[in-house]
Coordinates of C-alpha atoms and ligand atoms in Angstrom, one line a residue:
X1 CA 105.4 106.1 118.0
X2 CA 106.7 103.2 119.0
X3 CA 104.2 100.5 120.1
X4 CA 104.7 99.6 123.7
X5 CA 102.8 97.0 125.6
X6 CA 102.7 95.9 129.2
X7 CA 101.3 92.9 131.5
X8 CA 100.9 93.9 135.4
X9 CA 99.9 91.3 137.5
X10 CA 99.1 92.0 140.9
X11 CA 101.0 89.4 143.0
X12 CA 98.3 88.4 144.6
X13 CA 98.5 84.6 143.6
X14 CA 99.9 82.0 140.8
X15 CA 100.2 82.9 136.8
X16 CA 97.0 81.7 136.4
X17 CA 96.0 80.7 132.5
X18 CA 93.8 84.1 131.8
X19 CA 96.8 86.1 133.4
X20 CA 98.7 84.0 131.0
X21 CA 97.1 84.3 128.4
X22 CA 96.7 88.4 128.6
X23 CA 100.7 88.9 128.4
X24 CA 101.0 86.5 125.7
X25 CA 97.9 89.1 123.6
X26 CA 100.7 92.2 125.0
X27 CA 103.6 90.6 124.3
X28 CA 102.7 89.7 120.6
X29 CA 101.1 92.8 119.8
X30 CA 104.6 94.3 121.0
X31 CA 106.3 91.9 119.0
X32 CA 104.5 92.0 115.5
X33 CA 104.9 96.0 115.9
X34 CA 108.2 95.8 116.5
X35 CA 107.8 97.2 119.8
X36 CA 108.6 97.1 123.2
X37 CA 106.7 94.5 126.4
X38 CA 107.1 95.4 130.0
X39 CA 106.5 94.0 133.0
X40 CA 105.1 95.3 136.1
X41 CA 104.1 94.2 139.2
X42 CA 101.3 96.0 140.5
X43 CA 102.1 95.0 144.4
X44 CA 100.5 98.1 146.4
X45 CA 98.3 95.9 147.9
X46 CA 100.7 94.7 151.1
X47 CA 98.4 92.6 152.6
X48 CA 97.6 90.3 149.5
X49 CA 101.0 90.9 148.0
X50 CA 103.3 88.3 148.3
X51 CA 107.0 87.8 147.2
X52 CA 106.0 84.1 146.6
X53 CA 103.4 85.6 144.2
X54 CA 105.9 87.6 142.4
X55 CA 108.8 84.3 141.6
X56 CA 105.6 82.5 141.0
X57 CA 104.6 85.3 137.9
X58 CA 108.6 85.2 137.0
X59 CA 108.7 82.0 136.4
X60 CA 105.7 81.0 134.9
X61 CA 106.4 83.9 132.1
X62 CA 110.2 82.7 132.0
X63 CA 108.4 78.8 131.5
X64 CA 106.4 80.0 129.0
X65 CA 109.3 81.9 127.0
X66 CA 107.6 85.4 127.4
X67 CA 110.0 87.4 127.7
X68 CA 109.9 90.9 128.7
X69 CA 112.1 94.3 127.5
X70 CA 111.7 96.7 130.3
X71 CA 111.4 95.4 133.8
X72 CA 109.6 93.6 136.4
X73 CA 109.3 97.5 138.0
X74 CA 107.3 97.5 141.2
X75 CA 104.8 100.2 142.0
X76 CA 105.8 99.8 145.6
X77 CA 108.9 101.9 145.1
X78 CA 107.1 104.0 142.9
X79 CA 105.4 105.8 145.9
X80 CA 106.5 109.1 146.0
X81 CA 105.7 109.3 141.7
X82 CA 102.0 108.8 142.5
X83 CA 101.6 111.3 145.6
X84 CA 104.1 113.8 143.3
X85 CA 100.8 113.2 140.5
X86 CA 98.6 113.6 143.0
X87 CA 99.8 117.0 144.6
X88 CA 99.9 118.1 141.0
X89 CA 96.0 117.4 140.7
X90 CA 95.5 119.3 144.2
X91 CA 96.9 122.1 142.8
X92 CA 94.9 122.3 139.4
X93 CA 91.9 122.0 141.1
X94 CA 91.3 118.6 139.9
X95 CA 91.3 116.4 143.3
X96 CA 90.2 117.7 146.3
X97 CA 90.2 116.4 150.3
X98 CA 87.3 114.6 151.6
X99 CA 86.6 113.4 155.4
X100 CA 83.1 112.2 154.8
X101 CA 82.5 109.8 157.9
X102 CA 81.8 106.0 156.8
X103 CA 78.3 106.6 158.3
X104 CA 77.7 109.2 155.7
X105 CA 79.1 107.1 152.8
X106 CA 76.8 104.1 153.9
X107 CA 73.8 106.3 154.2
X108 CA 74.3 107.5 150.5
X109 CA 74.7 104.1 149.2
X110 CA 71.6 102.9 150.9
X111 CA 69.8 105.8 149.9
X112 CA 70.6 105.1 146.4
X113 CA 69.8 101.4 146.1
X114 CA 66.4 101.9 147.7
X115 CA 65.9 104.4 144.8
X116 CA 67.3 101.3 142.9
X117 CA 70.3 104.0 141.7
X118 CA 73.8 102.9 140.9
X119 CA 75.7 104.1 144.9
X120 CA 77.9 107.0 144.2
X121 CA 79.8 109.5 145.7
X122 CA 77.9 112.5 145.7
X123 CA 80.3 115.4 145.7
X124 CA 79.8 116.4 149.4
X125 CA 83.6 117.6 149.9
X126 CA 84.0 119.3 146.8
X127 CA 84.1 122.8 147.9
X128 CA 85.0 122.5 151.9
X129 CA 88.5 122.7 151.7
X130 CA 88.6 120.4 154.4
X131 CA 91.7 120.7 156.6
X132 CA 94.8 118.9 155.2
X133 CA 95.5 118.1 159.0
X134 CA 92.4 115.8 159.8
X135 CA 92.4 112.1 158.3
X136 CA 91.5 112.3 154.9
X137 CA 91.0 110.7 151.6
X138 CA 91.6 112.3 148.1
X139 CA 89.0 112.0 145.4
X140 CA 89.6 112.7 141.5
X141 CA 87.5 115.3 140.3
X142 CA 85.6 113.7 138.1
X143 CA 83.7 115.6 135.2
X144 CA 79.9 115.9 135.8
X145 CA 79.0 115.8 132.1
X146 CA 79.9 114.6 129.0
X147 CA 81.0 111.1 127.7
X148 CA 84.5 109.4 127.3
X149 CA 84.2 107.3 124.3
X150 CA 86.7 104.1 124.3
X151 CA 87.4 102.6 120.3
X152 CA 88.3 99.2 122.0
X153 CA 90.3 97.1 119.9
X154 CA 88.5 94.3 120.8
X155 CA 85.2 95.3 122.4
X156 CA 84.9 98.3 119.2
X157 CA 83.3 101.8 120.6
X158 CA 82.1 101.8 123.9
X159 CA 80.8 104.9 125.4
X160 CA 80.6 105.3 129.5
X161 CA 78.6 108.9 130.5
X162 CA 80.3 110.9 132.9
X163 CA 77.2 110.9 134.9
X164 CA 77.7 107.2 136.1
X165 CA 80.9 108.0 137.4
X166 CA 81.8 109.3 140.6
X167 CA 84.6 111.3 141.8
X168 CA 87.2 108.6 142.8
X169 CA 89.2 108.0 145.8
X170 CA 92.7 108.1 144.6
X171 CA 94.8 108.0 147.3
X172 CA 93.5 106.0 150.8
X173 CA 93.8 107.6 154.3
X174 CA 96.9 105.8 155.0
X175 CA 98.5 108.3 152.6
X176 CA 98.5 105.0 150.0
X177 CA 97.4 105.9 146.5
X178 CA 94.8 103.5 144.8
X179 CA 95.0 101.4 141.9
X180 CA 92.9 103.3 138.9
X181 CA 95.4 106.5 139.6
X182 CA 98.7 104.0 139.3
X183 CA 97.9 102.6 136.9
X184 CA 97.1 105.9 134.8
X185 CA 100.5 107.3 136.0
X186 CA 102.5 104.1 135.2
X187 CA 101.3 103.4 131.8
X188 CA 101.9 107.5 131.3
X189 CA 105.6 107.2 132.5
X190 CA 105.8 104.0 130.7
X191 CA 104.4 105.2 127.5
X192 CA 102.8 102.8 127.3
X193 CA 100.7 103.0 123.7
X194 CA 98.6 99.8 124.2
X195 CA 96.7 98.6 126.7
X196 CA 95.6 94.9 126.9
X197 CA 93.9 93.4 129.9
X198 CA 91.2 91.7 130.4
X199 CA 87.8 92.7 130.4
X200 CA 87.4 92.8 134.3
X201 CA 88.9 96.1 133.9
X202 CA 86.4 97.7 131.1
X203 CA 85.2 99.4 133.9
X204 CA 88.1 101.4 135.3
X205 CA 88.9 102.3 131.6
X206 CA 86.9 106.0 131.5
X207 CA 88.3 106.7 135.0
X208 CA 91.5 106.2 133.7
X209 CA 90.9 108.2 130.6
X210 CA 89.6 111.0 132.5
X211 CA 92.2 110.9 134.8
X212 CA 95.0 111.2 132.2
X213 CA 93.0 113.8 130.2
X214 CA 93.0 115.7 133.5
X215 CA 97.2 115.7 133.5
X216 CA 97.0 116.7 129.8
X217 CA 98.5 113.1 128.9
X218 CA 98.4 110.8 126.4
X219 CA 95.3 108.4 126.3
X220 CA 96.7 104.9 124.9
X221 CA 94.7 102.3 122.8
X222 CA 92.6 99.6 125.0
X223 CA 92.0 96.4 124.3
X224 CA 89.9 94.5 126.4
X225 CA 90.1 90.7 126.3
X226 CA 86.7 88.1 127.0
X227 CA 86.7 85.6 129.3
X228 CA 87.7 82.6 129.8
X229 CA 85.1 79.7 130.5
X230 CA 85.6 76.2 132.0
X231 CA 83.6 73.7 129.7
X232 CA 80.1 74.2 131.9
X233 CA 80.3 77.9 131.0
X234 CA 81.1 79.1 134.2
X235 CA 84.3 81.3 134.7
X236 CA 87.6 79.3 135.0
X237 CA 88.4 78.8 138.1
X238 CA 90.3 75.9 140.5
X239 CA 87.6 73.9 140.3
X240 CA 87.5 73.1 136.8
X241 CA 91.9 71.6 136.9
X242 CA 94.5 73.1 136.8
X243 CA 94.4 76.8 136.4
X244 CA 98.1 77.5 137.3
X245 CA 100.5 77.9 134.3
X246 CA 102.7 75.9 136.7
X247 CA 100.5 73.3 137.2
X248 CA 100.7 72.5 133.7
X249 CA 104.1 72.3 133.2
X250 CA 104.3 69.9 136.2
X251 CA 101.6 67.7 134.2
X252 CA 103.8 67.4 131.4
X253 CA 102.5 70.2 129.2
X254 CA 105.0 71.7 126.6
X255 CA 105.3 75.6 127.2
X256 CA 104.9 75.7 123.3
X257 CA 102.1 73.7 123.3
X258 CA 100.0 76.0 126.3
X259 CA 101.0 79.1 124.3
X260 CA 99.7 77.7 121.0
X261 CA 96.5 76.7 123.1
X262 CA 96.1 80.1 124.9
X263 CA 96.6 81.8 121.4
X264 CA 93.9 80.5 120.2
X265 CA 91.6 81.2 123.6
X266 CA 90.0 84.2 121.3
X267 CA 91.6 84.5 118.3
X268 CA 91.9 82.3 115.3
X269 CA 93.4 82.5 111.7
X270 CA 90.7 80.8 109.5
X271 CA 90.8 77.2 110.8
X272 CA 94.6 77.0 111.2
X273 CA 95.0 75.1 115.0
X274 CA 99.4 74.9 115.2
X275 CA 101.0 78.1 114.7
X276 CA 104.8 78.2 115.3
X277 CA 106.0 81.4 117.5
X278 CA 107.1 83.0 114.1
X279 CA 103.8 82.4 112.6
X280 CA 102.3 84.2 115.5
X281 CA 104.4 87.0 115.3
X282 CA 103.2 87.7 111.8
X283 CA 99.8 86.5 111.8
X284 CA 98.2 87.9 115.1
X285 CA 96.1 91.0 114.9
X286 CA 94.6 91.9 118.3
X287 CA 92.0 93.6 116.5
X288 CA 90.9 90.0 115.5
X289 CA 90.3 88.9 118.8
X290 CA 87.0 87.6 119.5
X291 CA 84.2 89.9 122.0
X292 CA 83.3 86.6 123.1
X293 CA 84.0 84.3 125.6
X294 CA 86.0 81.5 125.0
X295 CA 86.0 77.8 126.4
X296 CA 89.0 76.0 128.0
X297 CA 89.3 73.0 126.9
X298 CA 92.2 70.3 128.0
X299 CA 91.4 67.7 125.2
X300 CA 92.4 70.0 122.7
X301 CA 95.5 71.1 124.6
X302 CA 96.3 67.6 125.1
X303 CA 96.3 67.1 121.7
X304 CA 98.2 70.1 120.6
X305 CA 100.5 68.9 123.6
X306 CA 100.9 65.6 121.7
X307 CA 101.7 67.3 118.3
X308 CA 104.3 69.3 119.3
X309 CA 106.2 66.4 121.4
X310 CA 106.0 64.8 118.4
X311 CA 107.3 67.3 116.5
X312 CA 110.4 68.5 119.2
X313 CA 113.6 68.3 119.0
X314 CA 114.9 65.6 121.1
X315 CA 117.8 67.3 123.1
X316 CA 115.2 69.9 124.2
X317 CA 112.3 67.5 125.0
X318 CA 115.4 65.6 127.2
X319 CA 116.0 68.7 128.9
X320 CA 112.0 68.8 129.7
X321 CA 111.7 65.5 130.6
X322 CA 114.6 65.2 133.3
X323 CA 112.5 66.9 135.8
X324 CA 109.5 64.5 135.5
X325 CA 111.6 61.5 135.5
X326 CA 113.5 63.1 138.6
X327 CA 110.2 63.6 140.4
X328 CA 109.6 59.3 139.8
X329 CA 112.8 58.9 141.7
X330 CA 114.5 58.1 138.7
X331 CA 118.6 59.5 137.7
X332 CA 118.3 60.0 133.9
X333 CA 121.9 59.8 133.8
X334 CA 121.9 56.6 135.6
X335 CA 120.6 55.1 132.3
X336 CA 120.9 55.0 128.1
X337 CA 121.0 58.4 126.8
X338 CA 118.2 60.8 127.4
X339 CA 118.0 61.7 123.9
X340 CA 117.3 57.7 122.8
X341 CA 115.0 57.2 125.5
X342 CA 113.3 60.6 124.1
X343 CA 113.4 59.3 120.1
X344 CA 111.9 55.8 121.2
X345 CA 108.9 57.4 123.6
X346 CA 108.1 60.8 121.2
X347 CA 105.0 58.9 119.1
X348 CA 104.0 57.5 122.7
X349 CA 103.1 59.9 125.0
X350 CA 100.5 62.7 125.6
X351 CA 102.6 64.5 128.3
X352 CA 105.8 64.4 129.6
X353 CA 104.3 62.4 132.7
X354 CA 103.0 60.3 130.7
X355 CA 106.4 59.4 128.9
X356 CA 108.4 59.4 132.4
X357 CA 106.3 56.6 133.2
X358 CA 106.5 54.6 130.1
X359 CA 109.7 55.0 130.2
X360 CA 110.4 53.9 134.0
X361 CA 111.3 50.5 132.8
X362 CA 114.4 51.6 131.4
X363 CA 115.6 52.1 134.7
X364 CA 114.4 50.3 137.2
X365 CA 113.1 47.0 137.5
X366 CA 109.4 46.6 137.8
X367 CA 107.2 45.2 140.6
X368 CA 104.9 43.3 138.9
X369 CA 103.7 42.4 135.7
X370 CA 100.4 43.6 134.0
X371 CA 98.4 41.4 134.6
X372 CA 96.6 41.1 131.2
X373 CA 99.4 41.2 129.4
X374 CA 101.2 38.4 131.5
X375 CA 98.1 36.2 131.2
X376 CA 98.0 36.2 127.4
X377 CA 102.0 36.4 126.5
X378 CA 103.7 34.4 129.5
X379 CA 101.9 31.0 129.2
X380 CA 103.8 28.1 129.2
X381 CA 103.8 28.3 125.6
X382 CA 105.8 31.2 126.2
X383 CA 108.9 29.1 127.9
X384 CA 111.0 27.8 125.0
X385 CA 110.6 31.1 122.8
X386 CA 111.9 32.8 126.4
X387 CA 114.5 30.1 127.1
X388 CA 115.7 30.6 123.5
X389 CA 115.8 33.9 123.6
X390 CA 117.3 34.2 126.6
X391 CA 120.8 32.1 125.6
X392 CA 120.8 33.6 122.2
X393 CA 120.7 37.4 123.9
X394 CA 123.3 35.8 126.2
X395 CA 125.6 34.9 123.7
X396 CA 125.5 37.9 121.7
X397 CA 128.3 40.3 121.4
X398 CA 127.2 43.6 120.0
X399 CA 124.0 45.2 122.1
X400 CA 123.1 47.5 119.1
X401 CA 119.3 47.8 117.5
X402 CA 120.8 45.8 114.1
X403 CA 122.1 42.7 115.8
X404 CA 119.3 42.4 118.2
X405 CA 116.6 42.1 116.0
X406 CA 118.9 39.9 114.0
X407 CA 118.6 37.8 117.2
X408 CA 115.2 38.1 117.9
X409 CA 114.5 37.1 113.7
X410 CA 117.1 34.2 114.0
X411 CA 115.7 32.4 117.3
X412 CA 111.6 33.0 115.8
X413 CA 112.9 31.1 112.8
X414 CA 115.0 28.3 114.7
X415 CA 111.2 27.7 116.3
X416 CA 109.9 27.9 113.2
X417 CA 107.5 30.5 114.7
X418 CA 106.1 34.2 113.7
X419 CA 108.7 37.4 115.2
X420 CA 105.6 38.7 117.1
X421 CA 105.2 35.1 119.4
X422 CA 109.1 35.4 120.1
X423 CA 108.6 39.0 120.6
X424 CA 105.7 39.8 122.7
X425 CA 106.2 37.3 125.5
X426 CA 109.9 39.0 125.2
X427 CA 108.3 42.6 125.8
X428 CA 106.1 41.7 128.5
X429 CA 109.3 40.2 130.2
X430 CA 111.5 43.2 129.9
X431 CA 109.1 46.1 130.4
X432 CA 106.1 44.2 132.7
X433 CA 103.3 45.3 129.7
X434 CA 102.0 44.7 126.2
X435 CA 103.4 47.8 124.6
X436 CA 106.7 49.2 124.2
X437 CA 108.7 50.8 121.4
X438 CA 109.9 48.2 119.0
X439 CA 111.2 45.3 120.8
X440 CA 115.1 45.7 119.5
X441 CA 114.7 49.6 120.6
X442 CA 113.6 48.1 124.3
X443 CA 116.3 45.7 124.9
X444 CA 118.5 48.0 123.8
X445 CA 117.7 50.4 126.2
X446 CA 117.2 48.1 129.0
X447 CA 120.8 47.0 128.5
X448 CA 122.1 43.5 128.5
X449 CA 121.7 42.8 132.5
X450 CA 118.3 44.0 133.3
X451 CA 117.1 42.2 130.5
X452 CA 118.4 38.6 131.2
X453 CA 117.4 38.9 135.1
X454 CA 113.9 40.2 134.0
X455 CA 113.5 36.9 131.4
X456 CA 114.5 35.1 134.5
X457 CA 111.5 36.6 136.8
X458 CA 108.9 36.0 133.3
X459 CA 110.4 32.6 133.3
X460 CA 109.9 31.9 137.0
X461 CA 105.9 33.5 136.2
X462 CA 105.7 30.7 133.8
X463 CA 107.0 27.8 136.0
X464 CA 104.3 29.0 139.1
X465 CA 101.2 28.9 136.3
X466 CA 102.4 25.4 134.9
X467 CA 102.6 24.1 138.6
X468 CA 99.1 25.2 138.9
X469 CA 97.8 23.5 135.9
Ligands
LIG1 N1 96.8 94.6 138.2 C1 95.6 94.4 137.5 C2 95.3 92.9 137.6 O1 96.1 92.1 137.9 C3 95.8 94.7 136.0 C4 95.7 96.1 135.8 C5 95.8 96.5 134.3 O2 96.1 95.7 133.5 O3 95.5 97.7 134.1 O4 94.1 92.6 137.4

């Protein structure tokens, strides 16, 4: 059969990174297997649902390139599916009415921890035949005895004894069903043949296999995935960062570089740390993943980050950067070309943020000079290099990389000094600080104009320090 693989999100919030990181797992199993990955939104829940919720899940799996065969489908139109499962189960014999009072319910569950017992449902209803017209719930009829025995892909055999389970409510007294019986009929219509969440849900697995034993379906595989920890060992949550996919794209993360980071949140191929999307295709084995936890940690996906800007192509990492640099207040197109701004800033930058704001000197003038770097390279010894400078760059006809660092070489020998003293005074002139790209790359950039008017401001910087010796 084919495989077929599905992430259902309930709406309830952000793509979060374990949300994340649980449809990448579904969507590569589907993918090595030549199968299919569908998306469903798993919004019965109207009061925590949100639309919001539901573009925020779109487009953090569109960010992150996940995409999907078959769907989003919403269970809220699904409705009258469920209660059609659900009358079938009344009629086998296999759910039955129940009108126990909350008073009763409470007294069982007390009842059961003072015997320090696991609370469940005793079976009161069972046999009354209670009448369809007062408020009622339906409860699955689950099997006294016997175990249901999961082979977990990840977790290997886990075996759950019927005795711990209790016969479920399946659909609330609103009429609404509940979440273990659409989830058993979705994944049935869906044939779905692989089931990967995460481990929250180990529990509802054998309610969900007797379920679908009980409509004489097919059970799929499970796989359950670990957790993921923030560096203390507690679970990830808002306080350790950023724990919306979102949120890091709007730090500047690449969406290649937080898929190769999640990837490796719980499975690893020997000690092998980049792994293009191909590679994962062919190398991931959910039956590799780890039982154990794993830790989040944002050095290594800042590095990861780092490796694959350095390794993009240019035109795309343009495309990614426009936002960031839109977000400064800054026009890219009121500038050089993206795509040179993007070659001379790759090796530079951790994040796209990052490289917006090395690279806001490009396009706009800034306030005021490090102040470091303008104490150790604009000293008056700094003011004939600068003057120098400053005519040559003037008088020069062609702005191209070639004949400025002709220039720049021409006027350090007139002075009969080194490049760097001609060059570094220059820098911290143009772009207000000691580092750059190379200095013909950064006047080049800057353009003619901005550069001249910014040796004029480093000049003036010089002149107000020499009146104050
Ligand atoms: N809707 C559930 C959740 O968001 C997932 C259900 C499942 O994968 O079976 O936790």
């Amino acid at each position: 059969m084919t495989t077929r693989t599905r992430f259902a999100p309930s709406p309830t919030g952000y793509l979060h990174v374990g949300g994340a990181r649980t449809a990448l797992f579904s969507w590569l199993h589907a993918r090595k297997h030549g199968g299919a990955f569908i998306l469903r939104i798993e919004d019965t829940d109207l009061e925590r649902s949100t639309p919001e919720s539901v573009n925020a899940i779109l487009e953090g799996m569109t960010w992150l390139g996940l995409e999907y065969d078959e769907g989003p489908l919403y269970q809220t139109k699904r409705f009258d599916r469920y209660n059609e499962v659900i009358d079938e189960l009344m009629k086998k014999g296999l759910a039955y009415r129940c009108d126990c009072s909350r008073e009763r319910l409470d007294t069982l569950r007390r009842t059961a921890m003072a015997r320090k017992e696991k609370p469940r449902y005793d079976g009161h209803c069972r046999d009354l035949d209670i009448n369809p017209d007062t408020p009622h719930v339906i409860r699955f009829l689950n099997p006294d005895d016997g175990v249901v025995v999961v082979d977990d892909m990840v977790r290997g055999r886990v075996a759950f004894s019927n005795t711990e389970l209790d016969d479920l409510i399946i659909r609330r007294t609103d009429g609404s069903p509940t979440y273990n019986l659409t989830v058993v009929v979705d994944d049935s219509d869906m044939n779905i043949t692989d089931v990967i969440r995460g481990d929250d849900h180990l529990n509802n697995t054998p309610r969900q296999v007797n379920i679908l034993k009980a409509l004489n379906k097919e059970i799929p595989r499970y796989a359950h995935l670990p957790m993921i920890l923030g560096d203390d060992g507690a679970r990830l949550s808002k306080r350790h960062g950023a724990v919306s996919v979102m949120q890091y794209m709007e730090q500047g993360i690449l969406p290649e570089a937080l898929l190769n980071y999640l990837v490796r949140l719980g499975w690893s191929h020997g000690d092998q740390e980049v792994f293009s999307q191909e590679e994962l295709i062919q190398l991931f084995d959910i039956n590799d993943v780890n039982k154990s936890a794993s830790s989040f940690n944002t050095e290594k996906l800042l590095w990861l980050n780092q490796h694959y800007i350095k390794e993009a192509d240019p035109l795309h990492l343009a495309h990614l950067l426009s936002p960031h640099l839109g977000r400064m207040g800054i026009d890219p197109t009121d500038g050089p070309d993206l795509v040179e701004v993007v070659k001379a800033q790759q090796e530079r930058a951790k994040t796209l943020v990052e490289m917006a704001e090395i690279s806001e000197f490009i396009y706009q003038d800034f306030e005021e000079f490090d102040e470091k770097a303008a104490k150790k390279n604009l000293r008056p010894v700094a003011r004939e290099p600068l003057e120098t400078i400053k005519q040559a760059l003037e008088e020069l006809e062609s702005w191209d990389e070639g004949s400025l660092h002709d220039c720049v070489e021409k006027v350090s020998a007139s002075l009969d000094l080194k490049m760097g003293k001609v060059a570094q005074p220059l820098r911290v002139a143009i772009v207000g600080r000691a580092a750059s790209p190379g200095i013909d790359v950064t006047l080049k950039l800057v353009g003619k104009e901005a550069t001249l008017r910014r040796i004029d401001k480093a000049l003036e910087y010089i002149a107000k320090r020499e009146a104050q010796l």
